[in-house]
Short mmCIF file of C-alpha atoms and ligand atoms in Angstrom, two decimals:
data_model
loop_
_atom_site.label_atom_id
_atom_site.label_comp_id
_atom_site.label_asym_id
_atom_site.label_seq_id
_atom_site.Cartn_x
_atom_site.Cartn_y
_atom_site.Cartn_z
CA MET A 1 82.79 -96.86 -158.71
CA SER A 2 85.11 -96.88 -155.72
CA THR A 3 84.29 -95.01 -152.54
CA LEU A 4 84.63 -91.23 -152.63
CA ALA A 5 84.44 -88.32 -150.23
CA LEU A 6 82.94 -84.91 -150.79
CA ALA A 7 85.51 -82.30 -149.87
CA PHE A 8 85.18 -78.57 -149.27
CA ASP A 9 87.83 -75.93 -148.84
CA LEU A 10 86.24 -72.76 -147.53
CA GLY A 11 88.63 -69.89 -148.19
CA GLY A 12 88.23 -66.18 -147.60
CA THR A 13 87.96 -65.53 -151.35
CA GLU A 14 87.21 -68.88 -152.95
CA LEU A 15 84.94 -71.77 -152.02
CA ARG A 16 86.09 -75.06 -153.54
CA GLY A 17 84.37 -78.40 -153.65
CA ALA A 18 85.45 -81.76 -155.02
CA LEU A 19 84.80 -85.46 -155.17
CA ILE A 20 87.96 -87.24 -154.11
CA GLY A 21 89.03 -90.86 -154.25
CA ARG A 22 91.01 -92.86 -151.77
CA GLY A 23 94.24 -92.41 -153.68
CA GLY A 24 93.90 -88.63 -153.48
CA GLU A 25 92.60 -88.38 -157.04
CA VAL A 26 90.27 -85.48 -157.81
CA VAL A 27 87.30 -86.99 -159.64
CA ALA A 28 85.41 -83.71 -160.04
CA ARG A 29 85.98 -80.18 -158.91
CA VAL A 30 83.92 -77.01 -158.63
CA SER A 31 84.58 -73.56 -157.21
CA GLU A 32 83.02 -70.16 -156.85
CA PRO A 33 83.71 -66.90 -155.01
CA THR A 34 82.98 -67.25 -151.29
CA MET A 35 81.33 -63.83 -150.92
CA THR A 36 81.79 -63.92 -147.16
CA GLU A 37 80.00 -60.59 -146.74
CA ALA A 38 76.71 -62.39 -147.39
CA GLY A 39 77.11 -64.11 -144.02
CA SER A 40 77.61 -67.66 -142.86
CA GLU A 41 74.09 -68.92 -143.60
CA VAL A 42 74.31 -67.91 -147.24
CA VAL A 43 77.80 -69.37 -147.61
CA ILE A 44 76.71 -72.66 -146.07
CA GLY A 45 73.77 -72.65 -148.47
CA ARG A 46 76.28 -72.42 -151.31
CA ILE A 47 78.29 -75.30 -149.90
CA ILE A 48 75.11 -77.38 -149.88
CA ALA A 49 74.31 -76.30 -153.45
CA LEU A 50 77.82 -77.25 -154.63
CA ALA A 51 77.51 -80.61 -152.90
CA ASP A 52 74.15 -81.22 -154.59
CA LYS A 53 75.67 -80.34 -157.95
CA LEU A 54 78.61 -82.71 -157.50
CA LEU A 55 76.28 -85.51 -156.40
CA ASP A 56 73.80 -84.86 -159.24
CA ASP A 57 76.59 -84.88 -161.82
CA HIS A 58 77.93 -88.19 -160.49
CA PRO A 59 74.85 -90.22 -159.63
CA GLN A 60 76.79 -93.48 -159.42
CA ALA A 61 79.37 -92.07 -156.95
CA LYS A 62 79.53 -93.93 -153.66
CA VAL A 63 80.08 -91.02 -151.27
CA ILE A 64 80.82 -92.10 -147.71
CA GLY A 65 81.23 -88.73 -146.03
CA ILE A 66 82.21 -85.07 -146.15
CA GLY A 67 85.59 -83.62 -145.25
CA ALA A 68 85.73 -79.84 -144.93
CA CYS A 69 88.43 -77.36 -144.11
CA ALA A 70 88.16 -73.68 -143.20
CA PRO A 71 90.47 -71.00 -141.83
CA GLY A 72 91.27 -71.12 -138.14
CA PRO A 73 90.60 -70.65 -135.41
CA LEU A 74 88.24 -73.57 -135.48
CA ASP A 75 87.53 -76.45 -133.17
CA PRO A 76 87.82 -79.69 -135.17
CA LYS A 77 86.46 -81.85 -132.39
CA ALA A 78 83.33 -79.82 -131.75
CA GLY A 79 83.06 -79.11 -135.48
CA ILE A 80 82.83 -75.38 -134.99
CA VAL A 81 84.28 -72.54 -137.08
CA ILE A 82 85.08 -70.16 -134.26
CA GLY A 83 85.60 -66.83 -136.06
CA PRO A 84 88.37 -66.53 -138.67
CA PRO A 85 89.53 -62.99 -139.50
CA THR A 86 89.08 -63.81 -143.22
CA LEU A 87 85.42 -64.88 -142.84
CA SER A 88 83.63 -61.82 -141.59
CA GLY A 89 80.43 -62.53 -139.72
CA TRP A 90 81.36 -66.10 -138.83
CA HIS A 91 81.08 -66.68 -135.10
CA ASN A 92 80.90 -70.18 -133.68
CA VAL A 93 79.26 -71.73 -136.74
CA PRO A 94 78.54 -75.44 -136.10
CA MET A 95 79.60 -76.68 -139.55
CA ILE A 96 79.60 -80.39 -138.74
CA ASP A 97 76.11 -80.25 -137.20
CA ILE A 98 74.67 -78.37 -140.16
CA LEU A 99 76.24 -80.49 -142.90
CA SER A 100 75.67 -83.86 -141.25
CA ARG A 101 72.01 -83.00 -140.68
CA GLN A 102 71.62 -81.88 -144.28
CA PHE A 103 73.23 -84.91 -145.92
CA GLY A 104 72.99 -87.67 -143.34
CA LEU A 105 76.67 -88.42 -143.82
CA PRO A 106 79.62 -88.33 -141.43
CA VAL A 107 81.36 -84.96 -141.57
CA ARG A 108 84.87 -84.01 -140.46
CA LEU A 109 86.19 -80.49 -140.11
CA GLU A 110 89.79 -79.39 -140.01
CA ASN A 111 91.76 -76.16 -140.03
CA ASP A 112 92.80 -75.47 -143.65
CA ALA A 113 96.53 -75.46 -142.92
CA ASN A 114 96.27 -78.77 -141.07
CA ALA A 115 94.24 -80.23 -143.93
CA ALA A 116 96.89 -79.12 -146.44
CA ALA A 117 99.60 -80.64 -144.23
CA LEU A 118 97.65 -83.88 -144.21
CA GLY A 119 97.22 -83.76 -148.00
CA GLU A 120 100.92 -83.20 -148.64
CA TRP A 121 101.79 -85.91 -146.15
CA ARG A 122 99.49 -88.55 -147.58
CA PHE A 123 99.65 -87.77 -151.27
CA GLY A 124 102.25 -85.06 -151.92
CA ALA A 125 105.76 -83.93 -151.02
CA GLY A 126 105.72 -85.57 -147.59
CA ARG A 127 104.67 -89.09 -148.58
CA GLY A 128 106.26 -91.70 -146.36
CA ALA A 129 107.48 -89.33 -143.63
CA GLY A 130 106.57 -90.18 -140.04
CA SER A 131 106.61 -86.51 -139.02
CA LEU A 132 106.30 -83.41 -141.11
CA VAL A 133 105.88 -79.67 -140.82
CA PHE A 134 103.97 -77.95 -143.60
CA VAL A 135 104.45 -74.20 -143.95
CA THR A 136 102.39 -72.13 -146.36
CA VAL A 137 103.92 -68.78 -147.22
CA SER A 138 101.69 -66.40 -149.14
CA THR A 139 99.67 -63.37 -147.96
CA GLY A 140 100.26 -64.66 -144.44
CA ILE A 141 102.06 -67.69 -143.03
CA GLY A 142 100.23 -70.76 -141.78
CA GLY A 143 101.13 -74.31 -141.15
CA GLY A 144 100.35 -77.72 -139.85
CA VAL A 145 102.30 -80.38 -138.03
CA ILE A 146 102.08 -84.13 -138.53
CA ALA A 147 103.69 -85.68 -135.48
CA ASP A 148 104.23 -89.43 -135.41
CA GLY A 149 101.50 -90.03 -137.96
CA HIS A 150 98.83 -87.70 -136.57
CA ILE A 151 97.87 -84.07 -136.93
CA TYR A 152 99.18 -82.32 -133.85
CA HIS A 153 96.16 -80.43 -132.52
CA GLY A 154 96.94 -79.14 -129.05
CA ARG A 155 94.28 -77.55 -126.89
CA ARG A 156 91.06 -76.91 -128.86
CA GLY A 157 92.89 -77.74 -132.09
CA LEU A 158 94.80 -74.49 -131.98
CA ALA A 159 98.37 -75.81 -132.24
CA ALA A 160 100.94 -74.87 -134.87
CA GLU A 161 99.98 -71.24 -135.37
CA ILE A 162 103.34 -70.95 -137.09
CA GLY A 163 102.83 -67.48 -138.57
CA HIS A 164 102.51 -65.90 -135.15
CA MET A 165 105.58 -67.21 -133.44
CA THR A 166 107.70 -64.23 -132.47
CA ILE A 167 111.05 -64.31 -134.21
CA THR A 168 112.24 -60.74 -133.77
CA GLY A 169 111.55 -57.85 -131.44
CA GLU A 170 111.02 -55.21 -134.09
CA GLY A 171 109.53 -54.42 -137.46
CA ASP A 172 106.02 -53.90 -138.79
CA ARG A 173 103.02 -54.74 -136.69
CA CYS A 174 101.32 -58.04 -137.52
CA PHE A 175 97.57 -58.03 -138.11
CA CYS A 176 97.30 -60.00 -134.85
CA GLY A 177 98.59 -56.92 -133.03
CA ASN A 178 102.07 -58.15 -132.18
CA VAL A 179 105.42 -57.05 -133.48
CA GLY A 180 107.97 -59.51 -134.85
CA CYS A 181 105.69 -62.39 -135.84
CA PHE A 182 107.13 -64.79 -138.43
CA GLU A 183 104.28 -63.78 -140.73
CA ALA A 184 104.95 -60.06 -140.28
CA VAL A 185 108.56 -60.39 -141.45
CA ALA A 186 108.57 -63.38 -143.82
CA SER A 187 105.19 -63.58 -145.60
CA GLY A 188 104.79 -62.70 -149.26
CA THR A 189 103.10 -59.51 -148.06
CA ALA A 190 106.18 -58.58 -146.02
CA LEU A 191 108.47 -59.24 -148.98
CA GLY A 192 106.33 -57.08 -151.25
CA ARG A 193 106.29 -54.32 -148.65
CA ARG A 194 110.11 -54.33 -148.40
CA ALA A 195 110.37 -54.14 -152.18
CA THR A 196 107.87 -51.29 -152.31
CA ARG A 197 109.80 -49.30 -149.69
CA LEU A 198 113.11 -49.91 -151.43
CA THR A 199 111.90 -48.42 -154.69
CA SER A 200 109.67 -45.54 -155.75
CA PRO A 201 107.27 -44.99 -158.64
CA GLY A 202 109.03 -43.81 -161.78
CA ASP A 203 112.52 -44.75 -160.57
CA GLY A 204 112.98 -46.99 -163.60
CA SER A 205 113.84 -50.04 -161.46
CA VAL A 206 112.97 -53.49 -162.78
CA LEU A 207 110.69 -53.99 -159.76
CA ARG A 208 108.65 -50.86 -160.48
CA ARG A 209 108.51 -51.61 -164.17
CA LEU A 210 107.06 -55.04 -163.40
CA SER A 211 104.50 -53.49 -161.04
CA ASN A 212 103.63 -50.71 -163.50
CA ASP A 213 104.81 -48.22 -160.85
CA GLY A 214 102.28 -49.55 -158.33
CA ASP A 215 103.09 -51.40 -155.11
CA VAL A 216 105.58 -54.20 -155.68
CA SER A 217 104.39 -57.70 -154.79
CA ALA A 218 106.32 -60.83 -153.83
CA ARG A 219 105.55 -62.21 -157.28
CA HIS A 220 107.28 -59.21 -158.89
CA VAL A 221 110.33 -59.72 -156.68
CA ILE A 222 110.64 -63.38 -157.72
CA GLU A 223 110.12 -62.45 -161.35
CA ALA A 224 112.79 -59.71 -161.20
CA ALA A 225 115.22 -61.99 -159.36
CA ARG A 226 114.86 -64.52 -162.19
CA THR A 227 116.06 -61.89 -164.65
CA GLY A 228 119.13 -61.34 -162.45
CA ASP A 229 118.08 -57.96 -161.05
CA ALA A 230 120.46 -57.19 -158.18
CA ALA A 231 117.93 -55.42 -155.94
CA ALA A 232 115.48 -58.29 -156.27
CA ARG A 233 118.22 -60.83 -155.59
CA ASP A 234 119.08 -58.99 -152.34
CA LEU A 235 115.42 -58.98 -151.33
CA VAL A 236 115.17 -62.72 -152.01
CA GLU A 237 118.30 -63.30 -149.94
CA ALA A 238 116.85 -61.37 -146.99
CA GLU A 239 113.54 -63.22 -147.37
CA ALA A 240 115.32 -66.59 -147.40
CA LYS A 241 117.12 -65.64 -144.21
CA TRP A 242 113.85 -64.87 -142.40
CA LEU A 243 112.34 -68.11 -143.65
CA GLY A 244 115.46 -69.97 -142.55
CA ILE A 245 115.19 -68.50 -139.04
CA GLY A 246 111.55 -69.57 -138.79
CA PHE A 247 112.26 -73.02 -140.17
CA THR A 248 115.13 -73.45 -137.70
CA ASN A 249 112.64 -72.87 -134.88
CA LEU A 250 110.31 -75.47 -136.40
CA LEU A 251 113.14 -78.00 -136.66
CA HIS A 252 114.04 -77.49 -133.02
CA LEU A 253 110.43 -77.64 -131.85
CA TYR A 254 109.00 -80.54 -133.85
CA SER A 255 111.98 -82.46 -135.24
CA PRO A 256 110.16 -83.35 -138.46
CA GLU A 257 111.59 -85.69 -141.10
CA VAL A 258 110.84 -83.05 -143.71
CA ILE A 259 109.62 -79.45 -143.95
CA VAL A 260 107.27 -78.86 -146.88
CA MET A 261 106.91 -75.28 -148.09
CA GLY A 262 103.75 -74.32 -149.96
CA GLY A 263 101.83 -71.13 -150.72
CA GLY A 264 102.40 -68.52 -153.42
CA LEU A 265 106.03 -67.93 -152.47
CA ALA A 266 106.84 -71.58 -153.16
CA ASN A 267 106.89 -70.48 -156.82
CA GLY A 268 110.26 -68.99 -155.95
CA PHE A 269 111.40 -72.00 -153.95
CA ASP A 270 114.42 -72.69 -156.18
CA LEU A 271 115.66 -69.13 -155.61
CA LEU A 272 114.96 -69.17 -151.86
CA ALA A 273 116.23 -72.64 -151.03
CA PRO A 274 120.01 -71.91 -150.96
CA GLY A 275 119.50 -69.02 -148.50
CA ILE A 276 117.10 -71.04 -146.36
CA ARG A 277 119.60 -73.91 -146.22
CA ALA A 278 122.52 -71.60 -145.41
CA THR A 279 120.58 -70.04 -142.52
CA ILE A 280 119.65 -73.46 -141.14
CA GLU A 281 123.29 -74.56 -141.41
CA GLU A 282 124.28 -71.49 -139.45
CA ARG A 283 121.57 -71.58 -136.79
CA ALA A 284 120.21 -75.08 -136.24
CA MET A 285 121.93 -77.44 -133.86
CA GLN A 286 123.99 -80.08 -135.60
CA ALA A 287 121.46 -82.91 -135.25
CA TYR A 288 118.75 -81.00 -137.13
CA ARG A 289 120.71 -79.69 -140.09
CA ASP A 290 120.21 -82.56 -142.53
CA VAL A 291 116.39 -82.36 -142.60
CA PRO A 292 115.19 -81.83 -146.19
CA ILE A 293 113.25 -78.65 -147.02
CA VAL A 294 111.12 -79.34 -150.10
CA PRO A 295 108.45 -77.52 -152.13
CA ALA A 296 104.82 -78.63 -151.86
CA GLU A 297 103.46 -80.75 -154.71
CA LEU A 298 99.69 -80.48 -154.54
CA GLY A 299 99.19 -76.74 -155.05
CA ASP A 300 95.71 -75.49 -154.23
CA ARG A 301 94.20 -78.97 -153.98
CA ALA A 302 96.22 -79.92 -150.86
CA GLY A 303 93.44 -78.80 -148.49
CA LEU A 304 90.69 -80.59 -150.41
CA VAL A 305 92.63 -83.82 -150.63
CA GLY A 306 93.64 -83.64 -146.97
CA ALA A 307 90.06 -82.92 -145.85
CA ALA A 308 88.79 -85.86 -147.92
CA SER A 309 91.35 -88.14 -146.32
CA LEU A 310 89.80 -87.42 -142.91
CA ILE A 311 86.84 -89.44 -144.18
CA LEU A 312 88.49 -91.90 -146.56
CA TRP A 313 91.34 -92.87 -144.25
CA GLU A 314 89.48 -92.64 -140.96
CA GLY A 315 90.82 -94.97 -138.34
CA GLU A 316 94.08 -95.57 -140.18
CA PRO A 317 97.37 -94.09 -139.10
CA GLY A 318 97.29 -90.39 -139.82
CA THR A 319 93.73 -89.64 -138.85
CA ALA A 320 93.33 -88.04 -135.50
CA LEU A 321 91.59 -90.85 -133.66
CA SER A 322 90.72 -88.65 -130.73
CA MET A 323 88.69 -86.45 -133.08
CA VAL A 324 86.13 -89.11 -133.99
CA GLN A 325 82.74 -87.47 -133.61
CA ASP A 326 80.86 -90.19 -131.76
CA GLN A 327 83.22 -89.56 -128.85
CA GLU A 328 81.71 -86.14 -128.50
CA THR A 329 80.92 -86.49 -124.83
CA GLY A 330 82.29 -84.33 -122.05
CA ASP A 331 85.35 -83.16 -123.91
CA GLY A 332 83.69 -82.20 -127.16
CA ALA A 333 80.77 -80.45 -125.52
CA GLY A 334 83.17 -78.61 -123.23
CA GLY A 335 85.06 -77.40 -126.28
CA ALA A 336 81.87 -76.11 -127.86
CA ALA A 337 80.76 -74.36 -124.70
CA GLY A 338 84.21 -72.87 -124.34
CA ALA A 339 84.05 -71.60 -127.92
CA ARG A 340 80.74 -69.90 -127.30
CA ALA A 341 81.93 -68.35 -124.08
CA GLY A 342 85.07 -67.14 -125.86
ZN1 LIG B 1 101.02 -62.18 -135.60
#
């Protein structure tokens, strides 16, 4: 059997594990609820149990390492999950230390959005591009940047917090505390909230019928727009405009060869794309207007595949060479100390 990596995608609601091959193929896959409220030690115990199960079920697998991704903020170099809002009780958990000690294998850790960007770039919608911006639009907005063949990390691996760039001075408050974040106006949550405010229970609208007179979600809006409902079409148009404004900023900042849009709202990509394009035509400077905006291809396995590639493609273009663990001297230790102090 060819060489494989164990991959883990630690989400706020679901914990996924897989055995992944060098071509991005998923050889085996397992998942279970994360149950974050049980605390980090219990969750890590479950990761270890899932890894044992995958290894037991595939005794002939030649596993050369573990690639893991988790929500940010995390420090990929120090291997520390710093304290994501979606993982309650996680504070400066040294994931790489724990897993490498347990399995005696090299372990790499990456922010989940960066891992998904890497997955789409190596094996999905961004194959062959030198630079790429991946944007995931669902409950929130996240993203990752591949710049000249490498994940762009910035200080402490915190770069490309796309959802929290300010794109307007007003509107609903973001969970981060600011007003006007990209996420606060353009996420699936924001779209659902606009649809809910526009309608009311029992008004007989298509949106409220789809939601059974409960709160309207982004999924309902897309569904209603597909039936030609005028209110839903207007909501989609407004949503596409916000996305187009955000994407225009990303074009100007990173000059990618392609923008890949993933997340739940990518299910409505065909409906959103004309409005996104029109906004980019209107707002981007001439030289940036011809960049393709495409839907993601890997769905919910993008993070797993990207995390595995940190192991399987180590040292080849696309892996962040500066992140190699055996270089964990002054810089890495400083990052860890900084994380603890923070
Ligand atoms: Zn924010």
